[in-house]
Amino acid sequence: MPSSPATPPAPKVLGVAVPTPLRKLFDYRPCQPGPSAGWQPGMRVRVPFGRREVVGIVVECRDTSDFGLASLKPVSACLDSQPLPADWLWLCRFTARYYQHALGDALHQALPVLLRQGRPLEARTRERWQLTATGQATDAASLGRARRQAELLELLRQHPRGVVGSVISAQGFTRAQLRALAGKGLAECREEPLTAAPSTPGGALLAEPALTLNREQATALSELHQGLDRYHPCLLQGVTGSGKTEVYLQLIEAIVTQGRQALVLVPEIGLTPQTLARFRRRFRVPVVALHSGLTDAERLDAWEAARAGRAPIIIGTRSAIFTPLARPGAIIVDEEHDGSYKQQDGLRYHARDLAIARAHKHRIPIVLGSATPSLESLVQARAGNYRHLRLTRRASSHAPARLELIDLRGRSRQGGLIPPAIDAIKGALGAGGQVLVFINRRGFAPTLACHNCGWLAECDWCDSRLTLHRQPPQLTCHHCERQRSIPDACPDCGSADLRPLGTGTERSEESLGELFPDVCVHRIDRDSTRRKDAFETTLNEIRRGEPCLLVGTQMLAKGHHLPHVTLVVVVNADAGLYASDFRALEHSAQLLVQVAGRAGRAERPGRVLVQTLHPDDPHLRLLAESGYDALAENLLEERRIAGLPPYRHMALLRLESPREADGLTLAGEAAGALRQWLQARELAVDCLGPVPAPMERRQGRYHVQVMLSAARRSSLHEASAWLTAWMEQSPLARRARWNLDIDPQTLS
Ligand code: ADP
Ligand code: ZN
Ligand code: ZN
C-alpha cells in the first residue's frame, strides 16, 4: 500500500514496553501494514512474548537495534490508529523513572483493564435512540405487562430529538429493553459522532449558588485565582470544617468556566456518597467519579470522558492520578497527608507527589488541602516553594475541641474506658448528643492469653499475635489473614483459663451496650461494614441525630460528617508514641487531630477525651496544649537533627525469602557492592544494613532491609538506579522477592 505523503518514514525498529517486571524495552519489527498515520510512541501493539502474545506499548521508534534487525520478530498487530494521550505517557514514564519501576509494568498498571486487554481506544460514535413514527403513535398501555418498556417508550417520547445510550442506561434501562422496543419497530437508534468539547455550560454552570466565603476563605480563593494559568502549588491548611471543600468548589468553578478540567484526589476512605453528592449538587456539568466499585467498562468510560475532555470534573482515589486530561486546569489533593495516597505494593508511587509533578508539567495550579499537613509539605511551604494558605476558623461558630488527656494508669477499665470517660459519656448522652468512641483495633481483643502460664495466641506464619474475634468466633492474624479456631484449653499447659487480653472494637461495643443499655451502639470497622451498603445504612441512621454511641476505627475518624457528635473518646492514644517507625508520631498525631475533628461540627460545641498511659509524654502534651502546628514544628526539628525525611531523602530495599539466611546473604552482598560503588563514585549516600524488618517473619517469609539515604535527591536516584540494576542481574536475587521503595512511608 503506498503511504500518503504526510506519513513519517516508517521506523525499522519499535522499542516496546511489555508488561513484565524487567526494566527494559523489547525490540520488534513493525508489522505490515502499519497504522495509517504512521508509527508513533504511545500506540498499543500485540506482540509475541515468550510463549504468549501480550499487549505492549510502543515507546521508541528507531532504525537500529542492539540485536540486529534480522533477529527481531515483527509485532503481530497495531491496535491503535492514534497514540495514547501524550500527557498520560509522560506521567507513566516519569513515574517509572522516579520509582525505579519497569516501564512496561507501570504503563500496564496505569491503563484501564479493558485497554490493557487490547480493547479499541475510543468509541468515536455514540448511540442516540428515538421513537419511530410507529412508536410515536403507540400508546404505552398497549405494551401490556412490559412495564419498563412502557416507561422507556415514555422517556423517548419526552425527547423528540432522541436520548443518548449512556443516559438511558443511567436511568436504569437495559439494552434488552431497548432491543425489545426496536424489535417491535417502535424505537430506532442512530450512531452520531462524539464531539470532544464539553457542552459549554455558559451561565448555567452552577446548579446551586456558591456560599458567601468568610474572610479567610476569600483570601485563599483570591490567592488561587491569581495563579490559574501557571504552576502554582498551594498548601491549604484548615481545621476540619473550616470550609476547605467550599474553596475547592469555587476554584473548580473558575477552572471549568475557562473550559478546563479539574482533577480532585481524595483518600480511599474519603470518596463517600456524601462527598460526591456535594460536588454533583453544585455543578450542572458531569462529575466523573473513579472508585473501586466501578466495572471495567465504567472505568474505561470515565477514562475516555476525561481524555476526550468531555468530563470537566474528575474525582477519584489514588490511581485517578493516572487519568489523562485533554485540557488540564487544576489538581486538588484533599487530605494530602493521608497514607492511602501511597501505593504499598507493586508500583509504589505516591499520588500526591505525582500530582505535584503533573501540575508542574502542565503549568497548572495545585492545591494540597489538610488540617494536618504532612511534614514534607510543611517544609516546602516554609521554604517558600508552596504558598501556605490557612483557614483557622470553622465555618460554624465553634472552635475545634482541645484534646483533654486523661491518665489510664492504675484505673479500672470497662471496655477499655476508665470512670471519668464513662461519666463524660453519660453526660453527653444525657444532653442529647452522640458519642464517638475511637479505638484503632478491630476484633474483640488484640489477643488471647492463658492466665495460668502466660501463653499468648500467636500466628504460625508471622511474628504477631492473633486477634480474637467473636463475630464470628475465631482467631485471626491481621497480617496474613490466616484464621484458627479458638482453643478450649491452653495448648501449652492445658489450663482452661484462657482470657481475652486488651480491647478491640467488638469488646468495646459489648461493654458499652452493658453500660448504656438504653442507647443504640453502632460499631463501624472493616468487619461490620463488609456487607455492601452496611456502612451507608448505619451512617444514615446516625445522621438522624438520636443520641447514640459510635464505636469505630479510623474508618469513622476520616472523611465523615457527623454533625451530632459532641464527645469523642480516644480509648488509647499511645500506639504511635514509642513506635520504632520514625513517621509513627506524625501519623498518630494526624489521626488524633482528625478524630478530634469529628466532635462538635454542627451547632453544638464538642469535647475530646484522650486516654493515655503517658500523660506526661512531651509530644502528646505539646499536641494537646499547643496543637498540631507546634508538634509538627517540634517533629521537624527532630527530623532535621536525626537526618531523616523530609530533610534527607530515603529509599528502602526490601527482600523476602523463605529462609532467613538467604535474604540476609543477598542483602549483605547487595549492600556491600553498593558501598563499594558509592565509594568509587564519591557519592554522598548512606547505606544502612542489612537489618531484619521490624516484623521479620510475615506470611512465613523472612523480611530483610537495606536503607539508603542522601541529602541530594539526585544522588539517591543514581544510587537507587545502580542498586536496582545490580539486583536485576544478580543470580541470587532471581530467587528472592525484592523491591525498592522510593520515599517509603513506613519502614515495616
Ligand atoms: P472542610 O472541607 O474544611 O472540612 P467544608 O467545606 O466541608 O470544610 O465546610 C464545613 C461546613 O461548613 C459545611 O457544612 C459547609 O457547607 C459549611 N461552610 C463552608 N464554608 C461556608 C461559608 N463560607 N458560609 C457558610 N457555611 C460554610
Ligand atoms: Zn497455659
Ligand atoms: Zn500471620
PDB file of N, CA, C and O in Angstrom, residues 533-569:
ATOM      1  N   ASP A 533     -23.262  -1.595  51.373  1.00  0.00           N
ATOM      2  CA  ASP A 533     -24.286  -0.667  51.869  1.00  0.00           C
ATOM      3  C   ASP A 533     -24.427  -0.620  53.381  1.00  0.00           C
ATOM      4  O   ASP A 533     -25.111   0.245  53.902  1.00  0.00           O
ATOM      5  N   ALA A 534     -23.804  -1.593  54.095  1.00  0.00           N
ATOM      6  CA  ALA A 534     -23.989  -1.607  55.546  1.00  0.00           C
ATOM      7  C   ALA A 534     -23.522  -0.284  56.155  1.00  0.00           C
ATOM      8  O   ALA A 534     -24.170   0.288  57.031  1.00  0.00           O
ATOM      9  N   PHE A 535     -22.405   0.217  55.651  1.00  0.00           N
ATOM     10  CA  PHE A 535     -21.810   1.436  56.175  1.00  0.00           C
ATOM     11  C   PHE A 535     -22.751   2.623  55.974  1.00  0.00           C
ATOM     12  O   PHE A 535     -23.056   3.378  56.909  1.00  0.00           O
ATOM     13  N   GLU A 536     -23.242   2.760  54.767  1.00  0.00           N
ATOM     14  CA  GLU A 536     -24.130   3.892  54.466  1.00  0.00           C
ATOM     15  C   GLU A 536     -25.408   3.827  55.288  1.00  0.00           C
ATOM     16  O   GLU A 536     -25.900   4.835  55.784  1.00  0.00           O
ATOM     17  N   THR A 537     -25.948   2.597  55.438  1.00  0.00           N
ATOM     18  CA  THR A 537     -27.175   2.435  56.215  1.00  0.00           C
ATOM     19  C   THR A 537     -26.944   2.917  57.641  1.00  0.00           C
ATOM     20  O   THR A 537     -27.728   3.696  58.189  1.00  0.00           O
ATOM     21  N   THR A 538     -25.829   2.467  58.243  1.00  0.00           N
ATOM     22  CA  THR A 538     -25.535   2.877  59.608  1.00  0.00           C
ATOM     23  C   THR A 538     -25.341   4.388  59.680  1.00  0.00           C
ATOM     24  O   THR A 538     -25.873   5.054  60.565  1.00  0.00           O
ATOM     25  N   LEU A 539     -24.582   4.943  58.717  1.00  0.00           N
ATOM     26  CA  LEU A 539     -24.332   6.384  58.742  1.00  0.00           C
ATOM     27  C   LEU A 539     -25.634   7.169  58.639  1.00  0.00           C
ATOM     28  O   LEU A 539     -25.815   8.176  59.325  1.00  0.00           O
ATOM     29  N   ASN A 540     -26.516   6.688  57.800  1.00  0.00           N
ATOM     30  CA  ASN A 540     -27.788   7.405  57.657  1.00  0.00           C
ATOM     31  C   ASN A 540     -28.567   7.409  58.956  1.00  0.00           C
ATOM     32  O   ASN A 540     -29.179   8.411  59.326  1.00  0.00           O
ATOM     33  N   GLU A 541     -28.494   6.271  59.648  1.00  0.00           N
ATOM     34  CA  GLU A 541     -29.181   6.198  60.928  1.00  0.00           C
ATOM     35  C   GLU A 541     -28.561   7.180  61.914  1.00  0.00           C
ATOM     36  O   GLU A 541     -29.249   7.896  62.623  1.00  0.00           O
ATOM     37  N   ILE A 542     -27.215   7.226  61.917  1.00  0.00           N
ATOM     38  CA  ILE A 542     -26.508   8.123  62.823  1.00  0.00           C
ATOM     39  C   ILE A 542     -26.868   9.580  62.518  1.00  0.00           C
ATOM     40  O   ILE A 542     -27.053  10.402  63.407  1.00  0.00           O
ATOM     41  N   ARG A 543     -27.000   9.882  61.253  1.00  0.00           N
ATOM     42  CA  ARG A 543     -27.285  11.268  60.871  1.00  0.00           C
ATOM     43  C   ARG A 543     -28.682  11.727  61.250  1.00  0.00           C
ATOM     44  O   ARG A 543     -28.962  12.908  61.213  1.00  0.00           O
ATOM     45  N   ARG A 544     -29.538  10.762  61.608  1.00  0.00           N
ATOM     46  CA  ARG A 544     -30.870  11.184  62.051  1.00  0.00           C
ATOM     47  C   ARG A 544     -30.781  11.947  63.361  1.00  0.00           C
ATOM     48  O   ARG A 544     -31.666  12.720  63.701  1.00  0.00           O
ATOM     49  N   GLY A 545     -29.677  11.689  64.129  1.00  0.00           N
ATOM     50  CA  GLY A 545     -29.388  12.561  65.256  1.00  0.00           C
ATOM     51  C   GLY A 545     -29.856  12.087  66.614  1.00  0.00           C
ATOM     52  O   GLY A 545     -29.688  12.791  67.605  1.00  0.00           O
ATOM     53  N   GLU A 546     -30.432  10.893  66.712  1.00  0.00           N
ATOM     54  CA  GLU A 546     -30.797  10.368  68.024  1.00  0.00           C
ATOM     55  C   GLU A 546     -29.527  10.174  68.841  1.00  0.00           C
ATOM     56  O   GLU A 546     -28.488   9.820  68.280  1.00  0.00           O
ATOM     57  N   PRO A 547     -29.598  10.359  70.186  1.00  0.00           N
ATOM     58  CA  PRO A 547     -28.418  10.066  70.993  1.00  0.00           C
ATOM     59  C   PRO A 547     -28.006   8.616  70.779  1.00  0.00           C
ATOM     60  O   PRO A 547     -28.850   7.722  70.775  1.00  0.00           O
ATOM     61  N   CYS A 548     -26.725   8.379  70.550  1.00  0.00           N
ATOM     62  CA  CYS A 548     -26.256   7.007  70.374  1.00  0.00           C
ATOM     63  C   CYS A 548     -24.753   6.963  70.554  1.00  0.00           C
ATOM     64  O   CYS A 548     -24.092   8.000  70.638  1.00  0.00           O
ATOM     65  N   LEU A 549     -24.235   5.756  70.609  1.00  0.00           N
ATOM     66  CA  LEU A 549     -22.799   5.548  70.752  1.00  0.00           C
ATOM     67  C   LEU A 549     -22.245   4.982  69.455  1.00  0.00           C
ATOM     68  O   LEU A 549     -22.821   4.057  68.884  1.00  0.00           O
ATOM     69  N   LEU A 550     -21.145   5.534  68.999  1.00  0.00           N
ATOM     70  CA  LEU A 550     -20.478   5.002  67.818  1.00  0.00           C
ATOM     71  C   LEU A 550     -19.123   4.471  68.264  1.00  0.00           C
ATOM     72  O   LEU A 550     -18.363   5.194  68.895  1.00  0.00           O
ATOM     73  N   VAL A 551     -18.866   3.218  67.946  1.00  0.00           N
ATOM     74  CA  VAL A 551     -17.555   2.657  68.250  1.00  0.00           C
ATOM     75  C   VAL A 551     -16.892   2.391  66.931  1.00  0.00           C
ATOM     76  O   VAL A 551     -17.450   1.683  66.094  1.00  0.00           O
ATOM     77  N   GLY A 552     -15.730   2.971  66.723  1.00  0.00           N
ATOM     78  CA  GLY A 552     -15.165   2.734  65.403  1.00  0.00           C
ATOM     79  C   GLY A 552     -13.678   2.926  65.322  1.00  0.00           C
ATOM     80  O   GLY A 552     -13.041   3.533  66.181  1.00  0.00           O
ATOM     81  N   THR A 553     -13.133   2.409  64.242  1.00  0.00           N
ATOM     82  CA  THR A 553     -11.722   2.560  63.910  1.00  0.00           C
ATOM     83  C   THR A 553     -11.585   3.817  63.057  1.00  0.00           C
ATOM     84  O   THR A 553     -12.509   4.614  62.944  1.00  0.00           O
ATOM     85  N   GLN A 554     -10.435   3.944  62.400  1.00  0.00           N
ATOM     86  CA  GLN A 554     -10.223   5.170  61.624  1.00  0.00           C
ATOM     87  C   GLN A 554     -11.188   5.313  60.460  1.00  0.00           C
ATOM     88  O   GLN A 554     -11.320   6.386  59.895  1.00  0.00           O
ATOM     89  N   MET A 555     -11.893   4.231  60.142  1.00  0.00           N
ATOM     90  CA  MET A 555     -12.943   4.354  59.125  1.00  0.00           C
ATOM     91  C   MET A 555     -13.913   5.469  59.476  1.00  0.00           C
ATOM     92  O   MET A 555     -14.437   6.148  58.610  1.00  0.00           O
ATOM     93  N   LEU A 556     -14.181   5.591  60.782  1.00  0.00           N
ATOM     94  CA  LEU A 556     -15.128   6.599  61.242  1.00  0.00           C
ATOM     95  C   LEU A 556     -14.468   7.950  61.401  1.00  0.00           C
ATOM     96  O   LEU A 556     -15.096   8.992  61.301  1.00  0.00           O
ATOM     97  N   ALA A 557     -13.163   7.889  61.665  1.00  0.00           N
ATOM     98  CA  ALA A 557     -12.469   9.116  62.025  1.00  0.00           C
ATOM     99  C   ALA A 557     -12.214   9.997  60.827  1.00  0.00           C
ATOM    100  O   ALA A 557     -11.946  11.176  60.948  1.00  0.00           O
ATOM    101  N   LYS A 558     -12.266   9.414  59.635  1.00  0.00           N
ATOM    102  CA  LYS A 558     -11.870  10.164  58.460  1.00  0.00           C
ATOM    103  C   LYS A 558     -13.053  10.444  57.555  1.00  0.00           C
ATOM    104  O   LYS A 558     -13.844   9.556  57.272  1.00  0.00           O
ATOM    105  N   GLY A 559     -13.120  11.654  57.102  1.00  0.00           N
ATOM    106  CA  GLY A 559     -13.984  11.956  55.966  1.00  0.00           C
ATOM    107  C   GLY A 559     -15.476  12.021  56.207  1.00  0.00           C
ATOM    108  O   GLY A 559     -16.199  12.424  55.330  1.00  0.00           O
ATOM    109  N   HIS A 560     -15.945  11.616  57.371  1.00  0.00           N
ATOM    110  CA  HIS A 560     -17.392  11.606  57.513  1.00  0.00           C
ATOM    111  C   HIS A 560     -17.870  12.769  58.352  1.00  0.00           C
ATOM    112  O   HIS A 560     -17.292  13.094  59.374  1.00  0.00           O
ATOM    113  N   HIS A 561     -18.925  13.360  57.876  1.00  0.00           N
ATOM    114  CA  HIS A 561     -19.513  14.479  58.577  1.00  0.00           C
ATOM    115  C   HIS A 561     -20.491  13.905  59.582  1.00  0.00           C
ATOM    116  O   HIS A 561     -21.478  13.273  59.211  1.00  0.00           O
ATOM    117  N   LEU A 562     -20.225  14.063  60.868  1.00  0.00           N
ATOM    118  CA  LEU A 562     -21.085  13.510  61.910  1.00  0.00           C
ATOM    119  C   LEU A 562     -21.556  14.670  62.788  1.00  0.00           C
ATOM    120  O   LEU A 562     -21.007  14.916  63.854  1.00  0.00           O
ATOM    121  N   PRO A 563     -22.555  15.393  62.335  1.00  0.00           N
ATOM    122  CA  PRO A 563     -22.875  16.683  62.963  1.00  0.00           C
ATOM    123  C   PRO A 563     -23.372  16.580  64.400  1.00  0.00           C
ATOM    124  O   PRO A 563     -23.360  17.569  65.121  1.00  0.00           O
ATOM    125  N   HIS A 564     -23.818  15.415  64.846  1.00  0.00           N
ATOM    126  CA  HIS A 564     -24.414  15.349  66.174  1.00  0.00           C
ATOM    127  C   HIS A 564     -23.474  14.844  67.247  1.00  0.00           C
ATOM    128  O   HIS A 564     -23.860  14.722  68.404  1.00  0.00           O
ATOM    129  N   VAL A 565     -22.239  14.543  66.855  1.00  0.00           N
ATOM    130  CA  VAL A 565     -21.290  14.047  67.854  1.00  0.00           C
ATOM    131  C   VAL A 565     -20.781  15.212  68.700  1.00  0.00           C
ATOM    132  O   VAL A 565     -20.257  16.187  68.181  1.00  0.00           O
ATOM    133  N   THR A 566     -20.963  15.104  70.008  1.00  0.00           N
ATOM    134  CA  THR A 566     -20.489  16.178  70.888  1.00  0.00           C
ATOM    135  C   THR A 566     -19.317  15.735  71.750  1.00  0.00           C
ATOM    136  O   THR A 566     -18.658  16.551  72.368  1.00  0.00           O
ATOM    137  N   LEU A 567     -19.097  14.427  71.813  1.00  0.00           N
ATOM    138  CA  LEU A 567     -17.982  13.937  72.620  1.00  0.00           C
ATOM    139  C   LEU A 567     -17.242  12.839  71.846  1.00  0.00           C
ATOM    140  O   LEU A 567     -17.862  11.947  71.276  1.00  0.00           O
ATOM    141  N   VAL A 568     -15.911  12.954  71.845  1.00  0.00           N
ATOM    142  CA  VAL A 568     -15.089  11.898  71.270  1.00  0.00           C
ATOM    143  C   VAL A 568     -14.202  11.346  72.377  1.00  0.00           C
ATOM    144  O   VAL A 568     -13.598  12.118  73.128  1.00  0.00           O
ATOM    145  N   VAL A 569     -14.173  10.033  72.506  1.00  0.00           N
ATOM    146  CA  VAL A 569     -13.257   9.429  73.467  1.00  0.00           C
ATOM    147  C   VAL A 569     -12.263   8.557  72.702  1.00  0.00           C
ATOM    148  O   VAL A 569     -12.651   7.663  71.959  1.00  0.00           O
TER     149      VAL A 569
END
